N, CA, C and O atoms as CSV, one atom per row, in Angstrom:
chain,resi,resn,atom,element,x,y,z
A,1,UNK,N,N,10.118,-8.258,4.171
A,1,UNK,CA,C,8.860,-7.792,3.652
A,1,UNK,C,C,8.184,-8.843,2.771
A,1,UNK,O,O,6.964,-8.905,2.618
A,2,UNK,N,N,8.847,-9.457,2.349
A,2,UNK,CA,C,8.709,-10.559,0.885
A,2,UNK,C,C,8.639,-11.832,1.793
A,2,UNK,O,O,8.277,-12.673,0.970
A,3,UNK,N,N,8.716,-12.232,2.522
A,3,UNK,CA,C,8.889,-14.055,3.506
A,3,UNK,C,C,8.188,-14.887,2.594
A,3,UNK,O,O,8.731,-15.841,2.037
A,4,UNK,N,N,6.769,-14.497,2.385
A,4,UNK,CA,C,6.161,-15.491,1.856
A,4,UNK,C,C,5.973,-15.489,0.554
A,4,UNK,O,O,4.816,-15.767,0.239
A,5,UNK,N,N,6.708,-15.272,-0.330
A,5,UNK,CA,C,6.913,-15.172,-2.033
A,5,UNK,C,C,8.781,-15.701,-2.479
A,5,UNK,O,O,9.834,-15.452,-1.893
A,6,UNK,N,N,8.562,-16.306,-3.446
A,6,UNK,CA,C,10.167,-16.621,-3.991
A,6,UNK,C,C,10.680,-15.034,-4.382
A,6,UNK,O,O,10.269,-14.369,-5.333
A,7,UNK,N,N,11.374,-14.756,-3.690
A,7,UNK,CA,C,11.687,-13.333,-4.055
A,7,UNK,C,C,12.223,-12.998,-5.637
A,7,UNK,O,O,11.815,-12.059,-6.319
A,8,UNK,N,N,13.448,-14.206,-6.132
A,8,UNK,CA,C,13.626,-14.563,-7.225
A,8,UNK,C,C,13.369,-14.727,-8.452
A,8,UNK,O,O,14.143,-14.890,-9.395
A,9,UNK,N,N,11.803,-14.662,-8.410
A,9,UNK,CA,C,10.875,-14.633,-9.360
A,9,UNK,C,C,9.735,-14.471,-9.367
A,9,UNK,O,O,8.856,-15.031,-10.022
A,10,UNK,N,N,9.659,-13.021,-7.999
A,10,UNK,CA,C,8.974,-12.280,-8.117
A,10,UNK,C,C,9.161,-10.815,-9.772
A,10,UNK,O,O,10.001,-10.073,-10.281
A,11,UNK,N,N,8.170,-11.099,-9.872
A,11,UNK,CA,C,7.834,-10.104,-11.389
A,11,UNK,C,C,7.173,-8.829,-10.805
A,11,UNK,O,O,6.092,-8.785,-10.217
A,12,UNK,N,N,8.092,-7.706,-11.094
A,12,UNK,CA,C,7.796,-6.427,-10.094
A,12,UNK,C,C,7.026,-5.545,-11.108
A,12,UNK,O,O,6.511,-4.495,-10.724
A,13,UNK,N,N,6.931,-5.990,-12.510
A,13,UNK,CA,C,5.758,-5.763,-13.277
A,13,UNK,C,C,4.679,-5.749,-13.405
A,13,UNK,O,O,3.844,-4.882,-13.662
A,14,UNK,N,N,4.667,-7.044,-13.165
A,14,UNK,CA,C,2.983,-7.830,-13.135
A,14,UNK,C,C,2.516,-7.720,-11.997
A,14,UNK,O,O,1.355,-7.320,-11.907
A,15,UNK,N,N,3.260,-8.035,-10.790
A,15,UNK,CA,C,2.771,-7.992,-9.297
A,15,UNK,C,C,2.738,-6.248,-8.549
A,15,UNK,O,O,2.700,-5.951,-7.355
A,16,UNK,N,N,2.767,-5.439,-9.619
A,16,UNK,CA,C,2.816,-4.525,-9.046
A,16,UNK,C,C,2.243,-3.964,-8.016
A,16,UNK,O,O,2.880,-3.238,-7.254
A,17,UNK,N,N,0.770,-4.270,-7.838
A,17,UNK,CA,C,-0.583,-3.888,-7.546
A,17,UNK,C,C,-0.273,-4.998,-5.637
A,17,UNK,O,O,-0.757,-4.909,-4.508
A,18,UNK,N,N,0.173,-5.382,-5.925
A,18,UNK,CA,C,1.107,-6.606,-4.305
A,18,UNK,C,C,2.233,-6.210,-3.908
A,18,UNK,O,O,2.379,-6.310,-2.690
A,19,UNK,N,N,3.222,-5.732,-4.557
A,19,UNK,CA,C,4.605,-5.250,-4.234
A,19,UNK,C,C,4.145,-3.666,-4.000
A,19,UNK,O,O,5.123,-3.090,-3.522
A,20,UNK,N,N,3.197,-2.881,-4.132
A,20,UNK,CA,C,3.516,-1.528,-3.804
A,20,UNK,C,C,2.461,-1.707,-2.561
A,20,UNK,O,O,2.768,-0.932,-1.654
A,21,UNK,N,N,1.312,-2.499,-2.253
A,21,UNK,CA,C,0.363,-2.526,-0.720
A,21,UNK,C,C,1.557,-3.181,-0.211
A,21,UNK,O,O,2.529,-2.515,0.145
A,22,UNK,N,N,1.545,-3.853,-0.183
A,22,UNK,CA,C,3.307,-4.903,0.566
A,22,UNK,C,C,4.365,-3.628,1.047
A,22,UNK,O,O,4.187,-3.365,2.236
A,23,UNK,N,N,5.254,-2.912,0.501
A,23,UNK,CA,C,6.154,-2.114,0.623
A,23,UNK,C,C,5.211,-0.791,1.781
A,23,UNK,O,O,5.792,-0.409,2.796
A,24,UNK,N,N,4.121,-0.369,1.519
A,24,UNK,CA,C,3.350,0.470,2.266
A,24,UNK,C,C,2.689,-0.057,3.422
A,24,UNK,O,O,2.218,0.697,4.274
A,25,UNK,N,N,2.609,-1.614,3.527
A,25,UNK,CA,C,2.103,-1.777,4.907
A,25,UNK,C,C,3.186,-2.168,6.060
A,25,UNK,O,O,3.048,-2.261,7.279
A,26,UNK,N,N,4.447,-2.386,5.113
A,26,UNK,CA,C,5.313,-3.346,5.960
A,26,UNK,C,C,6.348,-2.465,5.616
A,26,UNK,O,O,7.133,-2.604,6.554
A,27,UNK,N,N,6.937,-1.465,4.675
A,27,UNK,CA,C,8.208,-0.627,4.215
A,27,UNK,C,C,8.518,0.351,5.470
A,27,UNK,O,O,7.808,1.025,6.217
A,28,UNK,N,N,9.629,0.163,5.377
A,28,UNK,CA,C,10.436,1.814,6.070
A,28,UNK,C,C,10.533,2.773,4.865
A,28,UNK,O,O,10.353,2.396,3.707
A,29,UNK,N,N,10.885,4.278,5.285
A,29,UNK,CA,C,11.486,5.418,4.114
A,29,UNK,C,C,12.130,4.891,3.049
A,29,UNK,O,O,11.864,4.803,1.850
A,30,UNK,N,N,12.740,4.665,3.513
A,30,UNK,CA,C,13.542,4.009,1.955
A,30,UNK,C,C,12.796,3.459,0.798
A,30,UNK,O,O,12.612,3.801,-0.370
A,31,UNK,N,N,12.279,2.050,1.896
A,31,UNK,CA,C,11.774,1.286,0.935
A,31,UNK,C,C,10.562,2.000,-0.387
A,31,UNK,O,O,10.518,1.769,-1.595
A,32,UNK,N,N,9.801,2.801,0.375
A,32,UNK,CA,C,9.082,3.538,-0.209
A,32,UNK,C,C,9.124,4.578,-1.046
A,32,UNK,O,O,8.221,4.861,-1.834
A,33,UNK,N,N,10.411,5.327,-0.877
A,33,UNK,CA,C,11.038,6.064,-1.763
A,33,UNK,C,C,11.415,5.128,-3.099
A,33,UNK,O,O,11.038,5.377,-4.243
A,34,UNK,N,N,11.974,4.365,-2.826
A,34,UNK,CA,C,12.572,3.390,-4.079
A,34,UNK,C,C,11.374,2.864,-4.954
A,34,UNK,O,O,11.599,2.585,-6.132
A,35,UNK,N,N,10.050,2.707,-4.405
A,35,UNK,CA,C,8.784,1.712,-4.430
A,35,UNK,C,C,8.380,3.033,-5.500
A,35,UNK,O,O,8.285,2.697,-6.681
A,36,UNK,N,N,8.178,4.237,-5.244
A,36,UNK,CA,C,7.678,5.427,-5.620
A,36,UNK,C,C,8.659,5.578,-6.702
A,36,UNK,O,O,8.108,5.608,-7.802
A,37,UNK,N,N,9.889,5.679,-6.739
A,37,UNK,CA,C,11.144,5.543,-7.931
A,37,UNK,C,C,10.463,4.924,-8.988
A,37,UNK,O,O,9.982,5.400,-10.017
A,38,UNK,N,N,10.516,3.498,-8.447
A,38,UNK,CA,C,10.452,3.091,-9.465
A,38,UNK,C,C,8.940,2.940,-10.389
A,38,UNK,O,O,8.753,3.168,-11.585
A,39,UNK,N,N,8.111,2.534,-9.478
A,39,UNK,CA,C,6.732,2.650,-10.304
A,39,UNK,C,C,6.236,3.901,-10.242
A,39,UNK,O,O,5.054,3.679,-10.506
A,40,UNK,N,N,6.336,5.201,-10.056
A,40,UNK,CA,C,5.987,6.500,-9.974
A,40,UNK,C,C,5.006,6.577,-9.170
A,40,UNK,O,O,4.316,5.711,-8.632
A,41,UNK,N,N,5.001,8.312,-9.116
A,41,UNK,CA,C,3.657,8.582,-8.037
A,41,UNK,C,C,2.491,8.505,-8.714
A,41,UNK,O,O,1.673,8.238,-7.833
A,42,UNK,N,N,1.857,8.583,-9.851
A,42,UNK,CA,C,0.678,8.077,-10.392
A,42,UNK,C,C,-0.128,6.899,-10.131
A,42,UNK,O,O,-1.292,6.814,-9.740
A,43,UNK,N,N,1.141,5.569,-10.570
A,43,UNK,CA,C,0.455,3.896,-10.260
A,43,UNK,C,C,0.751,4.041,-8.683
A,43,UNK,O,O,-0.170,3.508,-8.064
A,44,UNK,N,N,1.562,4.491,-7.971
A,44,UNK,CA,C,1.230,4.504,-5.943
A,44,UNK,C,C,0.494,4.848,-5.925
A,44,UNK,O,O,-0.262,4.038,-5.387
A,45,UNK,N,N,-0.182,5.989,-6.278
A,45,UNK,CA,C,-1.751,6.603,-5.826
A,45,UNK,C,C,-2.690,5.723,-6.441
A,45,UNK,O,O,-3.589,5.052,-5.935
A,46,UNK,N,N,-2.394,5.823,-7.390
A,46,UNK,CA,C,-3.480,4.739,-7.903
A,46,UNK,C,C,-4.165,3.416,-7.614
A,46,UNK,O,O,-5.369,3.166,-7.668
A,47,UNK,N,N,-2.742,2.297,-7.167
A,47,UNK,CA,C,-3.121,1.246,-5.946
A,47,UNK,C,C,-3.273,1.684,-4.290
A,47,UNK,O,O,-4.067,1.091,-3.561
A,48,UNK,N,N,-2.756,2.350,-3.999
A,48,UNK,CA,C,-3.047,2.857,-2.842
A,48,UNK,C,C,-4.556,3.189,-2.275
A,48,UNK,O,O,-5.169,2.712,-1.319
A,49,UNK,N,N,-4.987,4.407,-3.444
A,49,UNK,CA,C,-6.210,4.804,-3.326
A,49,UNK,C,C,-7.915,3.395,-3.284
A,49,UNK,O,O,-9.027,3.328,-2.760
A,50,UNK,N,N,-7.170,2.699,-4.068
A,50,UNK,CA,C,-7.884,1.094,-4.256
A,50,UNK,C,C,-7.613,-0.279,-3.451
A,50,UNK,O,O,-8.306,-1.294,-3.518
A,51,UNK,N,N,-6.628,-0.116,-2.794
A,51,UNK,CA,C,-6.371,-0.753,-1.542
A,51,UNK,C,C,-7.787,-1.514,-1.152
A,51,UNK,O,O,-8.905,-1.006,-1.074
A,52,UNK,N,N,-7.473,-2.618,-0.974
A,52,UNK,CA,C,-8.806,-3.302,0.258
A,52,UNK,C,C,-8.334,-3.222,1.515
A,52,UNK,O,O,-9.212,-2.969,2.340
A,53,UNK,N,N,-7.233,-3.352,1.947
A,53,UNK,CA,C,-6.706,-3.306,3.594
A,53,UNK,C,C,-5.432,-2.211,3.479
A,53,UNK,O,O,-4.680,-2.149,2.506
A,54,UNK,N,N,-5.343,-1.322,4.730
A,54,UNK,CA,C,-3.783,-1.087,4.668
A,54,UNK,C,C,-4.183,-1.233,6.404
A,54,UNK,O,O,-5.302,-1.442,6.872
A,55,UNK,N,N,-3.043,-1.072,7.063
A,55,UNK,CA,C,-3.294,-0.731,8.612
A,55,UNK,C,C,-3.268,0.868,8.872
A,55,UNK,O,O,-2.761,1.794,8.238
A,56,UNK,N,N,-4.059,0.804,10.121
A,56,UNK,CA,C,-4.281,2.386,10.008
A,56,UNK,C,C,-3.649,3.234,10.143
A,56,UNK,O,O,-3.864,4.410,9.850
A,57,UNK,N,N,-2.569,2.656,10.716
A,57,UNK,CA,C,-0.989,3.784,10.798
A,57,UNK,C,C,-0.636,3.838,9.495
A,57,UNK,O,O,-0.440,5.031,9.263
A,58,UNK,N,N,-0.394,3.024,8.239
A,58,UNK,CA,C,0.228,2.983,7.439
A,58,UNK,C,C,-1.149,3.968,5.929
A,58,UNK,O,O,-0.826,4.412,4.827
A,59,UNK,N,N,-2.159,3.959,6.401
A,59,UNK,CA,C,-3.471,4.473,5.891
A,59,UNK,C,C,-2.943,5.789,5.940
A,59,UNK,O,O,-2.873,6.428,4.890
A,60,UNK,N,N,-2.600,6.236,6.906
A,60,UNK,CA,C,-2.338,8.081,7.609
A,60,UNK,C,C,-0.639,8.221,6.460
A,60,UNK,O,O,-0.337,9.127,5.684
A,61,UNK,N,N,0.122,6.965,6.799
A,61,UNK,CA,C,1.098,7.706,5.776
A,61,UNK,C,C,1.085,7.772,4.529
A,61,UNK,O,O,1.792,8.606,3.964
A,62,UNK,N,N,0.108,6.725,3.673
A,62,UNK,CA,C,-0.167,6.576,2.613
A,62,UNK,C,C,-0.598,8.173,2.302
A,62,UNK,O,O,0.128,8.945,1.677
A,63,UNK,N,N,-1.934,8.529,2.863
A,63,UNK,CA,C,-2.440,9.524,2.575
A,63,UNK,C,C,-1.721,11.228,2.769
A,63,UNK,O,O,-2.419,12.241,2.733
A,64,UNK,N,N,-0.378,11.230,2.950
A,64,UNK,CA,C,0.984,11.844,3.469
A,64,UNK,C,C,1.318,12.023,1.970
A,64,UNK,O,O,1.187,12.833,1.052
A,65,UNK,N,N,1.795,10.879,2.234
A,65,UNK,CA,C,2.621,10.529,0.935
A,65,UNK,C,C,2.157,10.574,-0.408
A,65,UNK,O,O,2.959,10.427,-1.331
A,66,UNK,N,N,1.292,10.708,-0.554
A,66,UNK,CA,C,0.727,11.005,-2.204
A,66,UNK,C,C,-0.636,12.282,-1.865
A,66,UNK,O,O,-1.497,12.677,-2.651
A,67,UNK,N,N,-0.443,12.619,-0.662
A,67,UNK,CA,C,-1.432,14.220,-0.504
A,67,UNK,C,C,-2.644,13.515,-1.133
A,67,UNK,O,O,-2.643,13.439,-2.362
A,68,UNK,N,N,-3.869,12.892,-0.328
A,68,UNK,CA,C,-5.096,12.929,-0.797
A,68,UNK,C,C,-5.621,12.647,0.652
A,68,UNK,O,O,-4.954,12.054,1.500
A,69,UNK,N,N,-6.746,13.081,0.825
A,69,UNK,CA,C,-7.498,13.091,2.079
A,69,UNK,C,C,-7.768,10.967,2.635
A,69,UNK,O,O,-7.669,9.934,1.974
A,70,UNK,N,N,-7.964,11.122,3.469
A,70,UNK,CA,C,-7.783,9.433,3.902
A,70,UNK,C,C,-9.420,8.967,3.243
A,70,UNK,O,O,-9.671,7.763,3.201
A,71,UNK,N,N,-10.342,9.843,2.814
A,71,UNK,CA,C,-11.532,9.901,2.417
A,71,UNK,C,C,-11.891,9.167,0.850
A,71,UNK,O,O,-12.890,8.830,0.215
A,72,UNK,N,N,-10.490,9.163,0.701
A,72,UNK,CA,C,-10.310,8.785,-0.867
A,72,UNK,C,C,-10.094,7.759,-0.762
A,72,UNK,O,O,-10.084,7.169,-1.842
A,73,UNK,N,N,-9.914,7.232,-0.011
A,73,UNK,CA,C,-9.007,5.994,-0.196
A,73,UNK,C,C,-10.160,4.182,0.153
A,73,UNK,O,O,-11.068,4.055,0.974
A,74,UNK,N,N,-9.836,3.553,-0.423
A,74,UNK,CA,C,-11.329,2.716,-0.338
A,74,UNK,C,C,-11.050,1.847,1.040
A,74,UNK,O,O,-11.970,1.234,1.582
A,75,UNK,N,N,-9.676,1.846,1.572
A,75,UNK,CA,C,-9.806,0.759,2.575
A,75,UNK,C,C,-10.519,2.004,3.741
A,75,UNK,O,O,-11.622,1.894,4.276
A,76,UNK,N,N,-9.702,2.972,3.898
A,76,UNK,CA,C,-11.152,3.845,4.497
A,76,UNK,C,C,-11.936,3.660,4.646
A,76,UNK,O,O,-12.300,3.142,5.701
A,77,UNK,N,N,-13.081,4.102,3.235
A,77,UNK,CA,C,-14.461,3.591,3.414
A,77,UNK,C,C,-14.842,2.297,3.630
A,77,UNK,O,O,-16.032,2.055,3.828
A,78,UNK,N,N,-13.990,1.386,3.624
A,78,UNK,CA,C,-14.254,0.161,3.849
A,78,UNK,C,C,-14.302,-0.415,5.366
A,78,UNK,O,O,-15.035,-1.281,5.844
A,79,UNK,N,N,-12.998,0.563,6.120
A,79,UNK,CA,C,-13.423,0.437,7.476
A,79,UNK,C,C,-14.279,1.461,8.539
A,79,UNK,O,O,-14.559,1.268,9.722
A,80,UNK,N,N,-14.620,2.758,7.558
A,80,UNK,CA,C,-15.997,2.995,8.535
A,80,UNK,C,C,-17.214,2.657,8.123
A,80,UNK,O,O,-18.219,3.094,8.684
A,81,UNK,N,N,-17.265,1.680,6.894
A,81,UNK,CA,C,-18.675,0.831,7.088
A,81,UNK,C,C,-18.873,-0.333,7.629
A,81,UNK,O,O,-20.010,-0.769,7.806
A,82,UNK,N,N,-17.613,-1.093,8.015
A,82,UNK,CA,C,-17.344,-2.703,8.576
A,82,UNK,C,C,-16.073,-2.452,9.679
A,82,UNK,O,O,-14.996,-3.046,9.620
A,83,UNK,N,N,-16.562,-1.112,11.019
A,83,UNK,CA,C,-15.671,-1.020,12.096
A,83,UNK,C,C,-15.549,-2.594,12.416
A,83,UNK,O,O,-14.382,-2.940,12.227
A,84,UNK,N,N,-16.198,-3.448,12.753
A,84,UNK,CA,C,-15.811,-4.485,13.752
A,84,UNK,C,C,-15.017,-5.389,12.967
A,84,UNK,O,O,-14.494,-6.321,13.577
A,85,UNK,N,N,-14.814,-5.284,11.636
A,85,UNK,CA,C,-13.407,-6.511,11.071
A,85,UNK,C,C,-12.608,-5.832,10.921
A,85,UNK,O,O,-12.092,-6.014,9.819
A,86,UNK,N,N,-12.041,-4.848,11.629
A,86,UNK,CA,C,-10.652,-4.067,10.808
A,86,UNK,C,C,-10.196,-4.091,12.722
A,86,UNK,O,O,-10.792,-3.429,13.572
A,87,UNK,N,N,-8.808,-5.201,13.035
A,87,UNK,CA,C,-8.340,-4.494,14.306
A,87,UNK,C,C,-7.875,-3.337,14.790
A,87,UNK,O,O,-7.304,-3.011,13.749
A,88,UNK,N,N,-7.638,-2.399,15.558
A,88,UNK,CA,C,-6.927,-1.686,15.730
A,88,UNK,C,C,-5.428,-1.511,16.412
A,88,UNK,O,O,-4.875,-0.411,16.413
């Protein structure tokens, strides 16, 4: 999930707002359970909901997983106002 970061000194503090879109576009169950552990369901919804990209499969579980309509969520609105840059 991590390839392109020193995993080592990655700061799961500061980078939070990268390590929880990261774990949700690219995580299995687990990972996301643990992701949700540890930074709670408040700051997940919170970056989630503010997202600039997720993929759209991972959009549908986001919006699962912390119960808010996919309407909320800004990469949403971001891809039904700019359909032609978001692949499917």
């Amino acid at each position: 999930m991590f390839w392109d970061v020193d995993f080592e000194n990655l700061d799961y503090d500061k980078k939070a707002k990268f390590v929880i879109e990261r774990v949700f576009e690219r995580g299995d169950v687990p990972d996301i359970r643990n992701c949700r552990r540890y930074y709670g369901d408040e700051k997940v919804s919170e970056v989630l909901l503010n997202a600039k990209f997720l993929p759209e499969i991972r959009m549908y579980l986001a919006a699962a997983v912390i119960d808010r309509p996919l309407e909320d969520f800004r990469c949403y609105k971001l891809r039904q106002s700019n359909p032609g840059l978001f692949p499917y």
